[in-house]
Short mmCIF file of N, CA, C and O in Angstrom, two decimals:
data_model
loop_
_atom_site.label_atom_id
_atom_site.label_comp_id
_atom_site.label_asym_id
_atom_site.label_seq_id
_atom_site.Cartn_x
_atom_site.Cartn_y
_atom_site.Cartn_z
N GLU A 1 -148.16 -46.59 18.82
CA GLU A 1 -146.95 -45.83 19.12
C GLU A 1 -146.17 -46.53 20.24
O GLU A 1 -146.75 -47.02 21.19
N ARG A 2 -144.88 -46.56 20.11
CA ARG A 2 -144.02 -47.22 21.09
C ARG A 2 -143.94 -46.38 22.37
O ARG A 2 -143.80 -45.17 22.31
N ALA A 3 -144.05 -47.06 23.50
CA ALA A 3 -144.00 -46.36 24.79
C ALA A 3 -142.56 -46.29 25.27
O ALA A 3 -142.17 -46.99 26.18
N GLY A 4 -141.77 -45.46 24.64
CA GLY A 4 -140.36 -45.34 25.01
C GLY A 4 -140.00 -43.93 25.40
O GLY A 4 -140.84 -43.03 25.44
N ALA A 5 -138.73 -43.75 25.68
CA ALA A 5 -138.24 -42.48 26.18
C ALA A 5 -138.15 -41.42 25.09
O ALA A 5 -137.96 -41.72 23.93
N ARG A 6 -138.29 -40.19 25.54
CA ARG A 6 -138.11 -39.02 24.68
C ARG A 6 -137.15 -38.07 25.38
O ARG A 6 -137.43 -36.89 25.52
N GLY A 7 -136.05 -38.64 25.91
CA GLY A 7 -135.05 -37.82 26.58
C GLY A 7 -135.31 -37.55 28.04
O GLY A 7 -134.62 -36.74 28.65
N GLU A 8 -136.30 -38.24 28.63
CA GLU A 8 -136.65 -37.96 30.02
C GLU A 8 -135.76 -38.69 31.02
O GLU A 8 -135.21 -39.74 30.74
N THR A 9 -135.69 -38.10 32.23
CA THR A 9 -134.99 -38.69 33.36
C THR A 9 -136.02 -39.14 34.38
O THR A 9 -136.94 -38.40 34.73
N VAL A 10 -135.85 -40.39 34.86
CA VAL A 10 -136.76 -40.98 35.83
C VAL A 10 -135.97 -41.31 37.09
O VAL A 10 -134.92 -41.94 37.02
N LEU A 11 -136.50 -40.89 38.24
CA LEU A 11 -135.91 -41.21 39.54
C LEU A 11 -136.75 -42.32 40.16
O LEU A 11 -137.96 -42.16 40.35
N VAL A 12 -136.11 -43.45 40.46
CA VAL A 12 -136.82 -44.61 41.01
C VAL A 12 -136.51 -44.70 42.50
O VAL A 12 -135.35 -44.73 42.90
N ALA A 13 -137.57 -44.76 43.30
CA ALA A 13 -137.43 -44.86 44.76
C ALA A 13 -138.36 -45.97 45.26
O ALA A 13 -139.42 -45.70 45.82
N LEU A 14 -137.97 -47.21 45.02
CA LEU A 14 -138.77 -48.37 45.43
C LEU A 14 -138.03 -49.13 46.53
O LEU A 14 -136.82 -49.34 46.43
N ASP A 15 -138.76 -49.53 47.56
CA ASP A 15 -138.18 -50.24 48.70
C ASP A 15 -137.62 -51.61 48.34
O ASP A 15 -136.59 -52.01 48.85
N ASP A 16 -138.33 -52.32 47.49
CA ASP A 16 -137.95 -53.68 47.13
C ASP A 16 -136.79 -53.63 46.13
O ASP A 16 -136.97 -53.20 45.00
N ARG A 17 -135.60 -54.06 46.55
CA ARG A 17 -134.39 -53.96 45.71
C ARG A 17 -134.55 -54.68 44.38
O ARG A 17 -134.16 -54.17 43.34
N ALA A 18 -135.08 -55.90 44.41
CA ALA A 18 -135.22 -56.69 43.18
C ALA A 18 -136.18 -55.98 42.22
O ALA A 18 -135.91 -55.88 41.02
N LEU A 19 -137.29 -55.49 42.75
CA LEU A 19 -138.26 -54.78 41.92
C LEU A 19 -137.66 -53.49 41.37
O LEU A 19 -137.85 -53.16 40.20
N SER A 20 -136.92 -52.78 42.20
CA SER A 20 -136.28 -51.54 41.77
C SER A 20 -135.30 -51.80 40.63
O SER A 20 -135.32 -51.11 39.61
N THR A 21 -134.46 -52.81 40.80
CA THR A 21 -133.48 -53.15 39.76
C THR A 21 -134.17 -53.54 38.47
O THR A 21 -133.77 -53.10 37.38
N LEU A 22 -135.21 -54.35 38.57
CA LEU A 22 -135.97 -54.77 37.38
C LEU A 22 -136.57 -53.56 36.67
O LEU A 22 -136.41 -53.39 35.45
N ALA A 23 -137.24 -52.70 37.42
CA ALA A 23 -137.87 -51.51 36.83
C ALA A 23 -136.83 -50.61 36.18
O ALA A 23 -137.03 -50.11 35.06
N CYS A 24 -135.71 -50.41 36.86
CA CYS A 24 -134.64 -49.56 36.30
C CYS A 24 -134.09 -50.15 35.01
O CYS A 24 -133.88 -49.42 34.02
N ASN A 25 -133.86 -51.45 34.99
CA ASN A 25 -133.34 -52.10 33.78
C ASN A 25 -134.31 -51.98 32.62
O ASN A 25 -133.90 -51.70 31.48
N ILE A 26 -135.60 -52.17 32.88
CA ILE A 26 -136.61 -52.05 31.83
C ILE A 26 -136.60 -50.63 31.27
O ILE A 26 -136.58 -50.41 30.06
N MET A 27 -136.60 -49.64 32.17
CA MET A 27 -136.65 -48.25 31.71
C MET A 27 -135.38 -47.84 30.97
O MET A 27 -135.44 -47.09 30.01
N ARG A 28 -134.22 -48.34 31.41
CA ARG A 28 -132.98 -48.05 30.69
C ARG A 28 -133.04 -48.63 29.27
O ARG A 28 -132.60 -47.98 28.32
N ARG A 29 -133.58 -49.85 29.14
CA ARG A 29 -133.71 -50.46 27.81
C ARG A 29 -134.64 -49.64 26.92
O ARG A 29 -134.50 -49.64 25.70
N LEU A 30 -135.61 -48.97 27.54
CA LEU A 30 -136.53 -48.11 26.78
C LEU A 30 -135.91 -46.76 26.44
O LEU A 30 -136.51 -45.97 25.73
N GLY A 31 -134.72 -46.49 26.98
CA GLY A 31 -134.02 -45.26 26.63
C GLY A 31 -134.10 -44.15 27.64
O GLY A 31 -133.59 -43.04 27.39
N TYR A 32 -134.73 -44.39 28.79
CA TYR A 32 -134.79 -43.35 29.81
C TYR A 32 -133.44 -43.23 30.52
O TYR A 32 -132.70 -44.20 30.65
N VAL A 33 -133.14 -42.02 30.99
CA VAL A 33 -132.04 -41.83 31.93
C VAL A 33 -132.63 -42.18 33.29
O VAL A 33 -133.64 -41.60 33.70
N VAL A 34 -132.04 -43.15 33.99
CA VAL A 34 -132.63 -43.65 35.23
C VAL A 34 -131.68 -43.40 36.41
O VAL A 34 -130.50 -43.74 36.35
N LEU A 35 -132.22 -42.79 37.45
CA LEU A 35 -131.51 -42.59 38.70
C LEU A 35 -132.15 -43.55 39.71
O LEU A 35 -133.34 -43.44 39.99
N GLU A 36 -131.38 -44.50 40.23
CA GLU A 36 -131.92 -45.47 41.18
C GLU A 36 -131.49 -45.09 42.59
O GLU A 36 -130.31 -45.07 42.91
N SER A 37 -132.49 -44.78 43.44
CA SER A 37 -132.17 -44.41 44.81
C SER A 37 -132.36 -45.61 45.73
O SER A 37 -133.12 -46.52 45.44
N MET A 38 -131.65 -45.59 46.84
CA MET A 38 -131.69 -46.70 47.78
C MET A 38 -132.62 -46.44 48.97
O MET A 38 -132.87 -47.31 49.77
N SER A 39 -133.14 -45.21 49.08
CA SER A 39 -134.02 -44.84 50.19
C SER A 39 -134.69 -43.51 49.85
O SER A 39 -134.22 -42.80 48.95
N PRO A 40 -135.75 -43.14 50.56
CA PRO A 40 -136.34 -41.82 50.34
C PRO A 40 -135.32 -40.69 50.55
O PRO A 40 -135.29 -39.73 49.78
N ALA A 41 -134.47 -40.82 51.56
CA ALA A 41 -133.46 -39.78 51.80
C ALA A 41 -132.48 -39.70 50.63
O ALA A 41 -132.07 -38.61 50.21
N ASP A 42 -132.12 -40.85 50.08
CA ASP A 42 -131.24 -40.92 48.92
C ASP A 42 -131.92 -40.24 47.71
O ASP A 42 -131.28 -39.48 46.97
N ALA A 43 -133.21 -40.50 47.53
CA ALA A 43 -133.96 -39.87 46.44
C ALA A 43 -133.98 -38.36 46.60
O ALA A 43 -133.82 -37.62 45.63
N GLU A 44 -134.18 -37.89 47.84
CA GLU A 44 -134.17 -36.45 48.08
C GLU A 44 -132.81 -35.86 47.75
O GLU A 44 -132.71 -34.76 47.21
N GLY A 45 -131.76 -36.60 48.06
CA GLY A 45 -130.40 -36.16 47.71
C GLY A 45 -130.24 -36.01 46.21
O GLY A 45 -129.69 -35.01 45.73
N PHE A 46 -130.70 -37.01 45.45
CA PHE A 46 -130.67 -36.92 43.98
C PHE A 46 -131.41 -35.67 43.52
O PHE A 46 -130.94 -34.93 42.65
N ALA A 47 -132.60 -35.44 44.08
CA ALA A 47 -133.43 -34.31 43.66
C ALA A 47 -132.72 -32.99 43.92
O ALA A 47 -132.86 -32.04 43.14
N ARG A 48 -131.95 -32.93 44.99
CA ARG A 48 -131.25 -31.68 45.33
C ARG A 48 -130.01 -31.44 44.47
O ARG A 48 -129.70 -30.30 44.15
N VAL A 49 -129.28 -32.49 44.10
CA VAL A 49 -127.98 -32.28 43.45
C VAL A 49 -127.94 -32.58 41.96
O VAL A 49 -127.03 -32.12 41.27
N HIS A 50 -128.92 -33.33 41.44
CA HIS A 50 -128.89 -33.67 40.01
C HIS A 50 -129.02 -32.38 39.19
O HIS A 50 -129.91 -31.57 39.43
N LYS A 51 -128.12 -32.20 38.25
CA LYS A 51 -128.03 -30.92 37.54
C LYS A 51 -129.18 -30.68 36.56
O LYS A 51 -129.63 -29.55 36.40
N SER A 52 -129.63 -31.72 35.88
CA SER A 52 -130.67 -31.50 34.87
C SER A 52 -132.05 -31.90 35.41
O SER A 52 -132.19 -32.34 36.55
N THR A 53 -133.06 -31.73 34.58
CA THR A 53 -134.44 -31.98 34.97
C THR A 53 -134.65 -33.44 35.33
O THR A 53 -134.14 -34.33 34.64
N ILE A 54 -135.41 -33.68 36.38
CA ILE A 54 -135.93 -35.01 36.69
C ILE A 54 -137.41 -34.93 36.36
O ILE A 54 -138.15 -34.14 36.94
N HIS A 55 -137.84 -35.73 35.39
CA HIS A 55 -139.20 -35.62 34.88
C HIS A 55 -140.22 -36.42 35.68
O HIS A 55 -141.38 -36.01 35.78
N LEU A 56 -139.79 -37.58 36.21
CA LEU A 56 -140.75 -38.49 36.83
C LEU A 56 -140.13 -39.17 38.04
O LEU A 56 -138.97 -39.59 38.00
N LEU A 57 -140.93 -39.28 39.11
CA LEU A 57 -140.56 -40.05 40.29
C LEU A 57 -141.42 -41.30 40.32
O LEU A 57 -142.65 -41.22 40.27
N VAL A 58 -140.78 -42.47 40.39
CA VAL A 58 -141.49 -43.74 40.54
C VAL A 58 -141.27 -44.17 41.98
O VAL A 58 -140.13 -44.42 42.40
N ALA A 59 -142.35 -44.23 42.77
CA ALA A 59 -142.23 -44.47 44.21
C ALA A 59 -143.29 -45.44 44.71
O ALA A 59 -144.35 -45.59 44.09
N ASP A 60 -142.99 -46.07 45.83
CA ASP A 60 -143.97 -46.93 46.49
C ASP A 60 -145.13 -46.08 46.99
O ASP A 60 -144.92 -44.97 47.50
N LEU A 61 -146.34 -46.62 46.88
CA LEU A 61 -147.50 -45.92 47.43
C LEU A 61 -147.38 -45.85 48.95
O LEU A 61 -147.70 -44.84 49.56
N ALA A 62 -146.88 -46.92 49.55
CA ALA A 62 -146.67 -46.94 51.00
C ALA A 62 -145.53 -47.89 51.32
O ALA A 62 -145.38 -48.92 50.68
N THR A 63 -144.71 -47.50 52.29
CA THR A 63 -143.65 -48.37 52.79
C THR A 63 -143.76 -48.36 54.31
O THR A 63 -144.47 -47.52 54.87
N PRO A 64 -143.04 -49.25 54.99
CA PRO A 64 -143.09 -49.21 56.45
C PRO A 64 -142.60 -47.87 57.02
O PRO A 64 -143.04 -47.45 58.08
N ARG A 65 -141.72 -47.18 56.29
CA ARG A 65 -141.13 -45.95 56.81
C ARG A 65 -141.80 -44.68 56.30
O ARG A 65 -141.82 -43.67 56.99
N VAL A 66 -142.30 -44.70 55.08
CA VAL A 66 -142.74 -43.46 54.44
C VAL A 66 -144.06 -43.68 53.70
O VAL A 66 -144.22 -44.67 52.99
N ARG A 67 -144.98 -42.74 53.85
CA ARG A 67 -146.21 -42.77 53.05
C ARG A 67 -145.93 -42.09 51.71
O ARG A 67 -145.39 -40.99 51.67
N GLY A 68 -146.28 -42.75 50.64
CA GLY A 68 -145.95 -42.29 49.30
C GLY A 68 -146.39 -40.89 48.98
O GLY A 68 -145.65 -40.10 48.41
N ARG A 69 -147.64 -40.55 49.36
CA ARG A 69 -148.14 -39.22 49.00
C ARG A 69 -147.34 -38.12 49.68
O ARG A 69 -147.03 -37.10 49.07
N GLU A 70 -146.98 -38.33 50.96
CA GLU A 70 -146.19 -37.32 51.67
C GLU A 70 -144.79 -37.21 51.07
O GLU A 70 -144.24 -36.12 50.95
N PHE A 71 -144.23 -38.34 50.70
CA PHE A 71 -142.91 -38.37 50.08
C PHE A 71 -142.92 -37.58 48.76
O PHE A 71 -142.08 -36.73 48.51
N VAL A 72 -143.93 -37.84 47.94
CA VAL A 72 -144.04 -37.13 46.65
C VAL A 72 -144.23 -35.64 46.89
O VAL A 72 -143.62 -34.81 46.22
N ARG A 73 -145.06 -35.29 47.88
CA ARG A 73 -145.28 -33.87 48.19
C ARG A 73 -143.97 -33.19 48.56
O ARG A 73 -143.67 -32.10 48.08
N SER A 74 -143.17 -33.85 49.41
CA SER A 74 -141.90 -33.24 49.81
C SER A 74 -140.93 -33.16 48.63
O SER A 74 -140.19 -32.20 48.49
N MET A 75 -140.96 -34.17 47.76
CA MET A 75 -140.09 -34.15 46.57
C MET A 75 -140.49 -33.00 45.64
O MET A 75 -139.64 -32.38 45.02
N LYS A 76 -141.78 -32.70 45.56
CA LYS A 76 -142.24 -31.63 44.68
C LYS A 76 -141.86 -30.25 45.22
O LYS A 76 -141.83 -29.29 44.46
N THR A 77 -141.59 -30.15 46.51
CA THR A 77 -141.11 -28.87 47.03
C THR A 77 -139.66 -28.65 46.57
O THR A 77 -139.24 -27.51 46.38
N ILE A 78 -138.91 -29.73 46.40
CA ILE A 78 -137.54 -29.64 45.91
C ILE A 78 -137.53 -29.49 44.39
O ILE A 78 -136.74 -28.72 43.84
N ARG A 79 -138.42 -30.22 43.73
CA ARG A 79 -138.50 -30.25 42.26
C ARG A 79 -139.92 -29.94 41.81
O ARG A 79 -140.68 -30.85 41.47
N PRO A 80 -140.32 -28.67 41.78
CA PRO A 80 -141.66 -28.33 41.30
C PRO A 80 -141.84 -28.87 39.87
O PRO A 80 -140.92 -28.85 39.07
N GLY A 81 -143.02 -29.37 39.60
CA GLY A 81 -143.29 -29.90 38.26
C GLY A 81 -142.95 -31.37 38.11
O GLY A 81 -143.22 -31.96 37.07
N LEU A 82 -142.37 -31.96 39.14
CA LEU A 82 -142.03 -33.39 39.11
C LEU A 82 -143.33 -34.20 39.02
O LEU A 82 -144.25 -33.98 39.80
N LYS A 83 -143.39 -35.11 38.07
CA LYS A 83 -144.56 -35.99 37.95
C LYS A 83 -144.29 -37.27 38.71
O LYS A 83 -143.14 -37.57 39.03
N SER A 84 -145.36 -38.02 39.03
CA SER A 84 -145.17 -39.20 39.85
C SER A 84 -145.96 -40.39 39.34
O SER A 84 -147.03 -40.24 38.74
N LEU A 85 -145.40 -41.56 39.60
CA LEU A 85 -146.05 -42.84 39.33
C LEU A 85 -145.87 -43.68 40.58
O LEU A 85 -144.75 -43.93 41.00
N PHE A 86 -146.99 -44.07 41.20
CA PHE A 86 -146.94 -44.92 42.38
C PHE A 86 -146.98 -46.38 41.97
O PHE A 86 -147.67 -46.74 41.02
N VAL A 87 -146.25 -47.20 42.72
CA VAL A 87 -146.27 -48.65 42.54
C VAL A 87 -146.80 -49.25 43.82
O VAL A 87 -146.41 -48.85 44.91
N SER A 88 -147.72 -50.23 43.69
CA SER A 88 -148.29 -50.85 44.87
C SER A 88 -148.67 -52.30 44.61
O SER A 88 -149.14 -52.63 43.52
N SER A 89 -148.48 -53.12 45.61
CA SER A 89 -148.94 -54.50 45.53
C SER A 89 -150.35 -54.63 46.10
O SER A 89 -150.98 -55.67 45.98
N GLN A 90 -150.84 -53.56 46.71
CA GLN A 90 -152.19 -53.57 47.30
C GLN A 90 -153.23 -53.28 46.22
O GLN A 90 -152.97 -52.56 45.27
N ARG A 91 -154.40 -53.83 46.41
CA ARG A 91 -155.54 -53.51 45.54
C ARG A 91 -156.48 -52.62 46.33
O ARG A 91 -156.84 -52.94 47.46
N TYR A 92 -156.82 -51.49 45.76
CA TYR A 92 -157.68 -50.53 46.45
C TYR A 92 -159.04 -50.49 45.80
O TYR A 92 -159.16 -50.62 44.59
N GLY A 93 -160.06 -50.28 46.62
CA GLY A 93 -161.40 -50.10 46.08
C GLY A 93 -161.46 -48.81 45.28
O GLY A 93 -160.67 -47.90 45.50
N SER A 94 -162.40 -48.71 44.39
CA SER A 94 -162.43 -47.57 43.47
C SER A 94 -162.60 -46.24 44.20
O SER A 94 -162.00 -45.25 43.82
N LEU A 95 -163.39 -46.20 45.27
CA LEU A 95 -163.59 -44.94 46.00
C LEU A 95 -162.29 -44.51 46.67
O LEU A 95 -161.86 -43.36 46.54
N ALA A 96 -161.63 -45.45 47.35
CA ALA A 96 -160.35 -45.14 48.01
C ALA A 96 -159.32 -44.72 46.98
O ALA A 96 -158.56 -43.77 47.19
N GLU A 97 -159.29 -45.42 45.86
CA GLU A 97 -158.32 -45.11 44.81
C GLU A 97 -158.57 -43.71 44.25
O GLU A 97 -157.65 -42.95 44.02
N ARG A 98 -159.85 -43.36 44.07
CA ARG A 98 -160.18 -42.02 43.56
C ARG A 98 -159.67 -40.95 44.51
O ARG A 98 -159.14 -39.93 44.08
N ARG A 99 -159.86 -41.17 45.82
CA ARG A 99 -159.39 -40.19 46.80
C ARG A 99 -157.88 -40.00 46.73
O ARG A 99 -157.39 -38.89 46.77
N VAL A 100 -157.16 -41.12 46.64
CA VAL A 100 -155.69 -41.04 46.60
C VAL A 100 -155.22 -40.34 45.34
O VAL A 100 -154.27 -39.57 45.36
N PHE A 101 -155.88 -40.60 44.23
CA PHE A 101 -155.35 -40.15 42.95
C PHE A 101 -156.11 -38.99 42.33
O PHE A 101 -155.96 -38.70 41.16
N GLU A 102 -156.90 -38.28 43.17
CA GLU A 102 -157.63 -37.13 42.62
C GLU A 102 -156.69 -36.05 42.12
O GLU A 102 -157.07 -35.24 41.29
N SER A 103 -155.44 -36.05 42.59
CA SER A 103 -154.48 -35.03 42.16
C SER A 103 -153.90 -35.34 40.78
O SER A 103 -153.11 -34.58 40.25
N GLY A 104 -154.29 -36.47 40.19
CA GLY A 104 -153.76 -36.82 38.87
C GLY A 104 -152.59 -37.79 38.96
O GLY A 104 -152.02 -38.14 37.93
N ALA A 105 -152.24 -38.25 40.16
CA ALA A 105 -151.16 -39.23 40.30
C ALA A 105 -151.57 -40.53 39.60
O ALA A 105 -152.74 -40.82 39.44
N ARG A 106 -150.59 -41.28 39.22
CA ARG A 106 -150.82 -42.54 38.51
C ARG A 106 -150.41 -43.71 39.41
O ARG A 106 -149.53 -43.58 40.25
N LEU A 107 -151.04 -44.88 39.18
CA LEU A 107 -150.78 -46.07 39.97
C LEU A 107 -150.52 -47.25 39.06
O LEU A 107 -151.26 -47.48 38.10
N LEU A 108 -149.47 -48.01 39.38
CA LEU A 108 -149.15 -49.25 38.68
C LEU A 108 -149.16 -50.36 39.72
O LEU A 108 -148.45 -50.28 40.72
N HIS A 109 -150.00 -51.38 39.49
CA HIS A 109 -150.09 -52.49 40.43
C HIS A 109 -149.01 -53.53 40.13
O HIS A 109 -148.71 -53.81 38.97
N GLU A 110 -148.42 -54.06 41.21
CA GLU A 110 -147.51 -55.21 41.09
C GLU A 110 -148.35 -56.47 41.15
O GLU A 110 -149.36 -56.49 41.84
N PRO A 111 -147.90 -57.54 40.51
CA PRO A 111 -146.77 -57.59 39.58
C PRO A 111 -147.17 -56.95 38.26
O PRO A 111 -148.34 -56.91 37.91
N PHE A 112 -146.19 -56.43 37.54
CA PHE A 112 -146.46 -55.80 36.25
C PHE A 112 -145.50 -56.36 35.21
O PHE A 112 -144.43 -56.84 35.52
N THR A 113 -145.93 -56.26 33.96
CA THR A 113 -145.10 -56.70 32.84
C THR A 113 -144.25 -55.51 32.39
O THR A 113 -144.57 -54.36 32.70
N PRO A 114 -143.17 -55.77 31.65
CA PRO A 114 -142.40 -54.65 31.09
C PRO A 114 -143.28 -53.71 30.26
O PRO A 114 -143.11 -52.49 30.33
N GLU A 115 -144.24 -54.26 29.52
CA GLU A 115 -145.12 -53.43 28.70
C GLU A 115 -146.01 -52.55 29.57
O GLU A 115 -146.23 -51.38 29.26
N GLU A 116 -146.52 -53.11 30.66
CA GLU A 116 -147.36 -52.31 31.57
C GLU A 116 -146.55 -51.19 32.20
O GLU A 116 -147.04 -50.06 32.31
N LEU A 117 -145.32 -51.47 32.60
CA LEU A 117 -144.45 -50.42 33.14
C LEU A 117 -144.19 -49.35 32.10
O LEU A 117 -144.30 -48.15 32.37
N ALA A 118 -143.85 -49.77 30.89
CA ALA A 118 -143.56 -48.81 29.82
C ALA A 118 -144.74 -47.87 29.58
O ALA A 118 -144.57 -46.66 29.47
N HIS A 119 -145.94 -48.44 29.51
CA HIS A 119 -147.12 -47.61 29.24
C HIS A 119 -147.47 -46.73 30.44
O HIS A 119 -147.85 -45.57 30.25
N ALA A 120 -147.31 -47.24 31.66
CA ALA A 120 -147.60 -46.44 32.86
C ALA A 120 -146.65 -45.25 32.96
O ALA A 120 -147.07 -44.13 33.29
N VAL A 121 -145.37 -45.49 32.67
CA VAL A 121 -144.38 -44.40 32.71
C VAL A 121 -144.72 -43.35 31.66
O VAL A 121 -144.73 -42.15 31.94
N ARG A 122 -145.03 -43.79 30.45
CA ARG A 122 -145.35 -42.84 29.37
C ARG A 122 -146.60 -42.02 29.73
O ARG A 122 -146.62 -40.81 29.55
N ARG A 123 -147.64 -42.69 30.25
CA ARG A 123 -148.88 -41.97 30.64
C ARG A 123 -148.60 -40.96 31.74
O ARG A 123 -149.11 -39.86 31.70
N ALA A 124 -147.79 -41.36 32.73
CA ALA A 124 -147.46 -40.44 33.83
C ALA A 124 -146.70 -39.22 33.31
O ALA A 124 -146.95 -38.09 33.71
N LEU A 125 -145.76 -39.46 32.40
CA LEU A 125 -144.97 -38.35 31.84
C LEU A 125 -145.85 -37.41 31.02
O LEU A 125 -145.59 -36.20 30.98
N GLU A 126 -146.86 -37.93 30.37
CA GLU A 126 -147.72 -37.12 29.51
C GLU A 126 -148.90 -36.54 30.25
O GLU A 126 -149.68 -35.77 29.68
N SER A 127 -149.04 -36.86 31.55
CA SER A 127 -150.19 -36.37 32.32
C SER A 127 -150.02 -34.87 32.58
O SER A 127 -148.92 -34.33 32.53
N ALA A 128 -151.13 -34.24 32.90
CA ALA A 128 -151.12 -32.80 33.19
C ALA A 128 -150.89 -32.55 34.67
O ALA A 128 -151.07 -31.43 35.14
N GLU A 129 -150.49 -33.55 35.41
CA GLU A 129 -150.30 -33.50 36.87
C GLU A 129 -149.58 -32.24 37.30
O GLU A 129 -148.60 -31.82 36.75
#
C-alpha cells in the first residue's frame, strides 16, 4: 500500500530550515496539506488560528530552545488529539528510547529517505496515540 495522504494536514516545526523545506516538499508531493512553521511560537500560532483539523505535528525531539516532549504537550493542550512524529539526528539507546516514547510517540532518525519519511508519517497518523 502506498504511504500517501488521505486528506490529512501536517504541521512541520523543525529547526533546520533545509530539512524543514525538504520534509515539507516531500509531504506535499505525497498529497498532504502542509503547514510549515518557522519556530515553536509560530507553530503554536498555526495551532490556534488554523480553521480545520491539524492531524500531525512533525517536530524536533530536542532543540537548543525547546524540548520536543514539552512542546508537543503544550501543542496538545491547544489541539487535543494531535498526533506527533519526532525527528532526531541523535541515536538513543533502547531503554532511553522506550522511556521517551512510552506514550506512543514516533521517532524518525536523520538522515532519512523520502520513503522513510512517508512511512513514518503514515504510521504516526495511524497510531492510537
